[in-house]
Amino acid sequence: DAGVIQSPRHEVTEMGQEVTLRCKPISGHDYLFWYRQTMMRGLELLIYFNNNVPIDDSGMPEDRFSAKMPNASFSTLKIQPSEPRDSAVYFCASSYRDGYTFGSGTRLTVV
Amino acid sequence: GENVEQHPSTLSVQEGDSAVIKCTYSDSASNYFPWYKQELGKRPQLIIDIRSNVGEKKDQRIAVTLNKTAKHFSLHITETQPEDSAVYFCAACGSTLGRLYFGRGTQLTVWP
């Protein structure tokens, strides 16, 4: 298995632009998580899905953030419009029962 | 929900010494406690985990202990090496099925 696959690895965008981050979980995993990591806040859970259904989106910072999971093999996290304070590393993780497997992350820089 | 506290936030040791990182949790229903290692610029990776029916687990130079009564668990690294330098996260899986609650992380630096 190739593990959790995220794209792009790096994204630099201008303030106000739309950003879409993508994630392919491990086949057979029924949970998918989106995290944001910064020095100040550490690992923050943004939203997670179980069997493609959003379970808890209370970590989504603002209405500018949205996430979808149209099927078991794909999820997106969208930021529209993006702001400089959104700059961070965004991790996707998937799991079956217990331990998470993280993707390599997307380093987002908003200038 | 669950609340996981992790200490210390930074830890510096000499190569060959032992390192201990401690975590506490609040939800008595938590039954799964993994530890993740994150090297600079990389993803967090699972290094060891323990379930609530076990008090201690070892894997070569790393071990984890769990005290359910006191609601704390610890990571022990013996004979530390420079490649052990990383951020270590503890986590707990509580009554919210499937979700892990993470500590804030410990930056471990091992000096040669």
mmCIF file of C-alpha atoms in Angstrom:
data_model
loop_
_atom_site.group_PDB
_atom_site.id
_atom_site.type_symbol
_atom_site.label_atom_id
_atom_site.label_comp_id
_atom_site.label_asym_id
_atom_site.label_seq_id
_atom_site.Cartn_x
_atom_site.Cartn_y
_atom_site.Cartn_z
ATOM 1 C CA ASP A 1 0.000 0.000 0.000
ATOM 2 C CA ALA A 2 1.303 3.470 -0.861
ATOM 3 C CA GLY A 3 0.029 4.915 2.400
ATOM 4 C CA VAL A 4 -1.973 8.118 2.702
ATOM 5 C CA ILE A 5 -1.331 10.280 -0.339
ATOM 6 C CA GLN A 6 -1.628 14.041 -0.201
ATOM 7 C CA SER A 7 -1.268 16.601 -2.933
ATOM 8 C CA PRO A 8 0.208 19.019 -3.545
ATOM 9 C CA ARG A 9 3.282 18.763 -1.281
ATOM 10 C CA HIS A 10 3.816 22.505 -1.401
ATOM 11 C CA GLU A 11 1.456 25.294 -2.316
ATOM 12 C CA VAL A 12 2.220 28.993 -2.506
ATOM 13 C CA THR A 13 -0.713 31.238 -3.246
ATOM 14 C CA GLU A 14 -1.704 34.843 -3.000
ATOM 15 C CA MET A 15 -4.098 36.113 -0.384
ATOM 16 C CA GLY A 16 -7.685 35.875 -1.574
ATOM 17 C CA GLN A 17 -7.129 32.902 -3.849
ATOM 18 C CA GLU A 18 -8.885 29.568 -3.485
ATOM 19 C CA VAL A 19 -6.762 26.652 -2.306
ATOM 20 C CA THR A 20 -7.717 22.980 -2.584
ATOM 21 C CA LEU A 21 -5.812 20.266 -0.762
ATOM 22 C CA ARG A 22 -6.332 16.626 -1.684
ATOM 23 C CA CYS A 23 -6.071 13.346 0.171
ATOM 24 C CA LYS A 24 -6.320 9.691 -0.743
ATOM 25 C CA PRO A 25 -6.654 7.496 2.368
ATOM 26 C CA ILE A 26 -5.421 3.948 2.755
ATOM 27 C CA SER A 27 -7.815 1.486 1.189
ATOM 28 C CA GLY A 28 -10.062 -0.100 3.811
ATOM 29 C CA HIS A 29 -9.629 2.683 6.355
ATOM 30 C CA ASP A 30 -12.988 4.037 7.486
ATOM 31 C CA TYR A 31 -11.863 7.198 9.263
ATOM 32 C CA LEU A 32 -10.272 10.237 7.650
ATOM 33 C CA PHE A 33 -8.909 13.239 9.519
ATOM 34 C CA TRP A 34 -7.673 16.677 8.473
ATOM 35 C CA TYR A 35 -5.145 18.370 10.770
ATOM 36 C CA ARG A 36 -3.364 21.694 10.662
ATOM 37 C CA GLN A 37 0.065 22.050 12.267
ATOM 38 C CA THR A 38 1.744 25.305 13.272
ATOM 39 C CA MET A 39 4.427 26.133 15.794
ATOM 40 C CA MET A 40 2.007 28.179 17.862
ATOM 41 C CA ARG A 41 -0.963 25.796 17.937
ATOM 42 C CA GLY A 42 0.606 22.382 17.420
ATOM 43 C CA LEU A 43 -1.591 19.718 15.799
ATOM 44 C CA GLU A 44 -5.164 20.954 15.434
ATOM 45 C CA LEU A 45 -7.966 18.663 14.313
ATOM 46 C CA LEU A 46 -10.042 20.476 11.716
ATOM 47 C CA ILE A 47 -12.603 17.847 10.708
ATOM 48 C CA TYR A 48 -12.997 14.111 10.512
ATOM 49 C CA PHE A 49 -15.121 11.659 8.573
ATOM 50 C CA ASN A 50 -16.354 8.155 9.265
ATOM 51 C CA ASN A 51 -17.476 6.139 6.248
ATOM 52 C CA ASN A 52 -17.415 9.355 4.183
ATOM 53 C CA VAL A 53 -19.766 11.175 6.580
ATOM 54 C CA PRO A 54 -18.490 14.263 8.446
ATOM 55 C CA ILE A 55 -18.602 13.526 12.176
ATOM 56 C CA ASP A 56 -17.112 16.608 13.783
ATOM 57 C CA ASP A 57 -16.198 19.853 12.030
ATOM 58 C CA SER A 58 -15.953 21.970 15.164
ATOM 59 C CA GLY A 59 -12.250 22.512 14.529
ATOM 60 C CA MET A 60 -12.802 24.235 11.194
ATOM 61 C CA PRO A 61 -11.696 27.770 11.989
ATOM 62 C CA GLU A 62 -14.068 29.721 9.797
ATOM 63 C CA ASP A 63 -16.601 29.465 7.013
ATOM 64 C CA ARG A 64 -13.713 29.978 4.623
ATOM 65 C CA PHE A 65 -12.783 26.345 5.273
ATOM 66 C CA SER A 66 -14.774 23.461 3.854
ATOM 67 C CA ALA A 67 -14.103 19.748 3.444
ATOM 68 C CA LYS A 68 -15.713 16.988 1.436
ATOM 69 C CA MET A 69 -15.371 13.254 1.107
ATOM 70 C CA PRO A 70 -17.353 12.206 -1.961
ATOM 71 C CA ASN A 71 -16.182 8.582 -1.738
ATOM 72 C CA ALA A 72 -14.038 6.273 0.360
ATOM 73 C CA SER A 73 -10.871 7.017 -1.606
ATOM 74 C CA PHE A 74 -10.821 10.783 -1.849
ATOM 75 C CA SER A 75 -11.208 13.893 0.280
ATOM 76 C CA THR A 76 -10.606 17.594 -0.243
ATOM 77 C CA LEU A 77 -10.021 20.537 2.068
ATOM 78 C CA LYS A 78 -10.785 23.879 0.507
ATOM 79 C CA ILE A 79 -9.924 27.378 1.720
ATOM 80 C CA GLN A 80 -11.707 30.244 0.012
ATOM 81 C CA PRO A 81 -10.561 32.987 0.240
ATOM 82 C CA SER A 82 -7.138 32.191 1.659
ATOM 83 C CA GLU A 83 -5.379 34.486 4.148
ATOM 84 C CA PRO A 84 -1.749 34.699 5.330
ATOM 85 C CA ARG A 85 -2.722 33.256 8.740
ATOM 86 C CA ASP A 86 -3.770 30.052 6.981
ATOM 87 C CA SER A 87 -0.100 29.330 6.285
ATOM 88 C CA ALA A 88 0.667 25.981 7.919
ATOM 89 C CA VAL A 89 1.281 22.322 7.193
ATOM 90 C CA TYR A 90 -1.963 20.458 6.584
ATOM 91 C CA PHE A 91 -1.963 16.736 7.287
ATOM 92 C CA CYS A 92 -4.488 14.174 6.271
ATOM 93 C CA ALA A 93 -4.619 10.916 8.250
ATOM 94 C CA SER A 94 -6.670 7.762 7.948
ATOM 95 C CA SER A 95 -7.356 4.912 10.313
ATOM 96 C CA TYR A 96 -9.161 1.645 10.833
ATOM 97 C CA ARG A 97 -10.035 1.095 14.499
ATOM 98 C CA ASP A 98 -7.057 2.703 16.231
ATOM 99 C CA GLY A 99 -3.728 4.032 15.062
ATOM 100 C CA TYR A 100 -3.572 6.769 12.484
ATOM 101 C CA THR A 101 -1.407 6.810 9.398
ATOM 102 C CA PHE A 102 -0.512 10.319 8.352
ATOM 103 C CA GLY A 103 0.123 11.576 4.860
ATOM 104 C CA SER A 104 3.248 13.561 4.033
ATOM 105 C CA GLY A 105 1.386 16.826 4.431
ATOM 106 C CA THR A 106 0.854 19.924 2.317
ATOM 107 C CA ARG A 107 2.918 22.975 3.241
ATOM 108 C CA LEU A 108 0.703 25.955 2.447
ATOM 109 C CA THR A 109 2.125 29.453 2.211
ATOM 110 C CA VAL A 110 -0.262 32.352 1.636
ATOM 111 C CA VAL A 111 1.479 35.588 0.685
ATOM 112 C CA GLY B 1 -14.096 15.325 25.309
ATOM 113 C CA GLU B 2 -10.694 13.965 26.220
ATOM 114 C CA ASN B 3 -7.883 16.275 27.375
ATOM 115 C CA VAL B 4 -4.277 15.138 27.041
ATOM 116 C CA GLU B 5 -1.461 17.003 28.775
ATOM 117 C CA GLN B 6 2.154 16.314 27.832
ATOM 118 C CA HIS B 7 5.380 17.230 29.659
ATOM 119 C CA PRO B 8 8.006 18.439 29.209
ATOM 120 C CA SER B 9 7.650 20.553 26.084
ATOM 121 C CA THR B 10 11.398 20.372 25.460
ATOM 122 C CA LEU B 11 13.958 17.820 26.614
ATOM 123 C CA SER B 12 17.712 17.755 26.016
ATOM 124 C CA VAL B 13 19.810 14.715 26.873
ATOM 125 C CA GLN B 14 23.319 13.478 26.207
ATOM 126 C CA GLU B 15 23.743 10.572 23.846
ATOM 127 C CA GLY B 16 23.467 7.330 25.778
ATOM 128 C CA ASP B 17 21.268 8.768 28.512
ATOM 129 C CA SER B 18 17.602 7.906 28.995
ATOM 130 C CA ALA B 19 14.665 10.172 28.154
ATOM 131 C CA VAL B 20 11.200 10.093 29.694
ATOM 132 C CA ILE B 21 8.118 11.911 28.421
ATOM 133 C CA LYS B 22 4.935 11.929 30.467
ATOM 134 C CA CYS B 23 1.283 12.389 29.562
ATOM 135 C CA THR B 24 -1.950 12.555 31.501
ATOM 136 C CA TYR B 25 -5.478 12.124 30.222
ATOM 137 C CA SER B 26 -8.907 12.981 31.573
ATOM 138 C CA ASP B 27 -11.366 10.464 30.095
ATOM 139 C CA SER B 28 -11.419 7.284 32.158
ATOM 140 C CA ALA B 29 -12.984 5.494 29.163
ATOM 141 C CA SER B 30 -9.808 5.962 27.092
ATOM 142 C CA ASN B 31 -8.372 2.591 26.196
ATOM 143 C CA TYR B 32 -5.734 3.117 23.516
ATOM 144 C CA PHE B 33 -2.566 5.203 23.856
ATOM 145 C CA PRO B 34 -0.220 5.603 20.878
ATOM 146 C CA TRP B 35 3.010 7.567 20.607
ATOM 147 C CA TYR B 36 4.120 9.326 17.440
ATOM 148 C CA LYS B 37 7.551 10.568 16.389
ATOM 149 C CA GLN B 38 7.834 13.477 13.997
ATOM 150 C CA GLU B 39 11.211 14.281 12.499
ATOM 151 C CA LEU B 40 11.821 17.748 11.123
ATOM 152 C CA GLY B 41 9.841 18.321 7.956
ATOM 153 C CA LYS B 42 8.243 14.883 8.012
ATOM 154 C CA ARG B 43 4.952 13.293 8.987
ATOM 155 C CA PRO B 44 4.155 11.981 12.476
ATOM 156 C CA GLN B 45 4.769 8.236 12.555
ATOM 157 C CA LEU B 46 3.507 5.691 15.051
ATOM 158 C CA ILE B 47 6.379 4.232 17.075
ATOM 159 C CA ILE B 48 4.636 2.321 19.851
ATOM 160 C CA ASP B 49 1.197 1.974 21.388
ATOM 161 C CA ILE B 50 -0.408 0.420 24.435
ATOM 162 C CA ARG B 51 -3.914 -0.670 25.303
ATOM 163 C CA SER B 52 -5.626 -0.315 28.637
ATOM 164 C CA ASN B 53 -5.387 -3.999 29.549
ATOM 165 C CA VAL B 54 -1.576 -3.824 29.567
ATOM 166 C CA GLY B 55 0.662 -1.964 32.014
ATOM 167 C CA GLU B 56 3.877 -1.893 30.017
ATOM 168 C CA LYS B 57 5.105 -2.584 26.509
ATOM 169 C CA LYS B 58 8.656 -2.636 25.151
ATOM 170 C CA ASP B 59 10.157 -2.504 21.685
ATOM 171 C CA GLN B 60 13.948 -2.521 21.706
ATOM 172 C CA ARG B 61 15.052 0.826 23.213
ATOM 173 C CA ILE B 62 11.579 2.269 23.678
ATOM 174 C CA ALA B 63 8.950 1.372 26.241
ATOM 175 C CA VAL B 64 5.601 2.742 27.292
ATOM 176 C CA THR B 65 3.998 2.421 30.710
ATOM 177 C CA LEU B 66 0.367 3.010 31.614
ATOM 178 C CA ASN B 67 -1.195 3.728 34.995
ATOM 179 C CA LYS B 68 -4.966 3.670 34.510
ATOM 180 C CA THR B 69 -5.715 4.537 38.119
ATOM 181 C CA ALA B 70 -3.699 7.732 37.943
ATOM 182 C CA LYS B 71 -4.603 8.286 34.260
ATOM 183 C CA HIS B 72 -1.077 8.797 33.070
ATOM 184 C CA PHE B 73 1.251 7.109 30.624
ATOM 185 C CA SER B 74 4.897 7.589 29.776
ATOM 186 C CA LEU B 75 7.391 6.995 26.987
ATOM 187 C CA HIS B 76 10.856 5.803 27.938
ATOM 188 C CA ILE B 77 13.772 5.848 25.537
ATOM 189 C CA THR B 78 16.984 4.208 26.702
ATOM 190 C CA GLU B 79 20.502 4.571 25.262
ATOM 191 C CA THR B 80 19.424 7.621 23.284
ATOM 192 C CA GLN B 81 21.052 8.349 19.940
ATOM 193 C CA PRO B 82 21.181 11.564 17.882
ATOM 194 C CA GLU B 83 18.657 10.070 15.449
ATOM 195 C CA ASP B 84 16.130 9.969 18.306
ATOM 196 C CA SER B 85 15.989 13.765 18.076
ATOM 197 C CA ALA B 86 12.437 14.663 17.019
ATOM 198 C CA VAL B 87 9.096 15.852 18.319
ATOM 199 C CA TYR B 88 7.192 13.148 20.176
ATOM 200 C CA PHE B 89 3.403 13.227 20.559
ATOM 201 C CA CYS B 90 1.322 11.179 22.930
ATOM 202 C CA ALA B 91 -2.341 10.536 22.218
ATOM 203 C CA ALA B 92 -5.379 8.897 23.753
ATOM 204 C CA CYS B 93 -8.453 7.347 22.186
ATOM 205 C CA GLY B 94 -11.380 8.032 24.429
ATOM 206 C CA SER B 95 -15.093 7.485 24.369
ATOM 207 C CA THR B 96 -15.347 9.282 21.014
ATOM 208 C CA LEU B 97 -14.828 6.258 18.820
ATOM 209 C CA GLY B 98 -12.052 6.505 16.274
ATOM 210 C CA ARG B 99 -10.721 9.890 17.318
ATOM 211 C CA LEU B 100 -7.305 10.434 18.903
ATOM 212 C CA TYR B 101 -6.625 13.353 21.225
ATOM 213 C CA PHE B 102 -3.032 14.540 20.993
ATOM 214 C CA GLY B 103 -0.712 16.160 23.496
ATOM 215 C CA ARG B 104 1.154 19.326 22.491
ATOM 216 C CA GLY B 105 4.364 17.476 21.768
ATOM 217 C CA THR B 106 7.870 17.209 23.256
ATOM 218 C CA GLN B 107 10.922 18.377 21.328
ATOM 219 C CA LEU B 108 13.657 15.868 22.211
ATOM 220 C CA THR B 109 17.234 16.798 21.391
ATOM 221 C CA VAL B 110 19.992 14.231 21.834
ATOM 222 C CA TRP B 111 23.485 15.761 21.906
ATOM 223 C CA PRO B 112 26.391 13.637 20.647
#
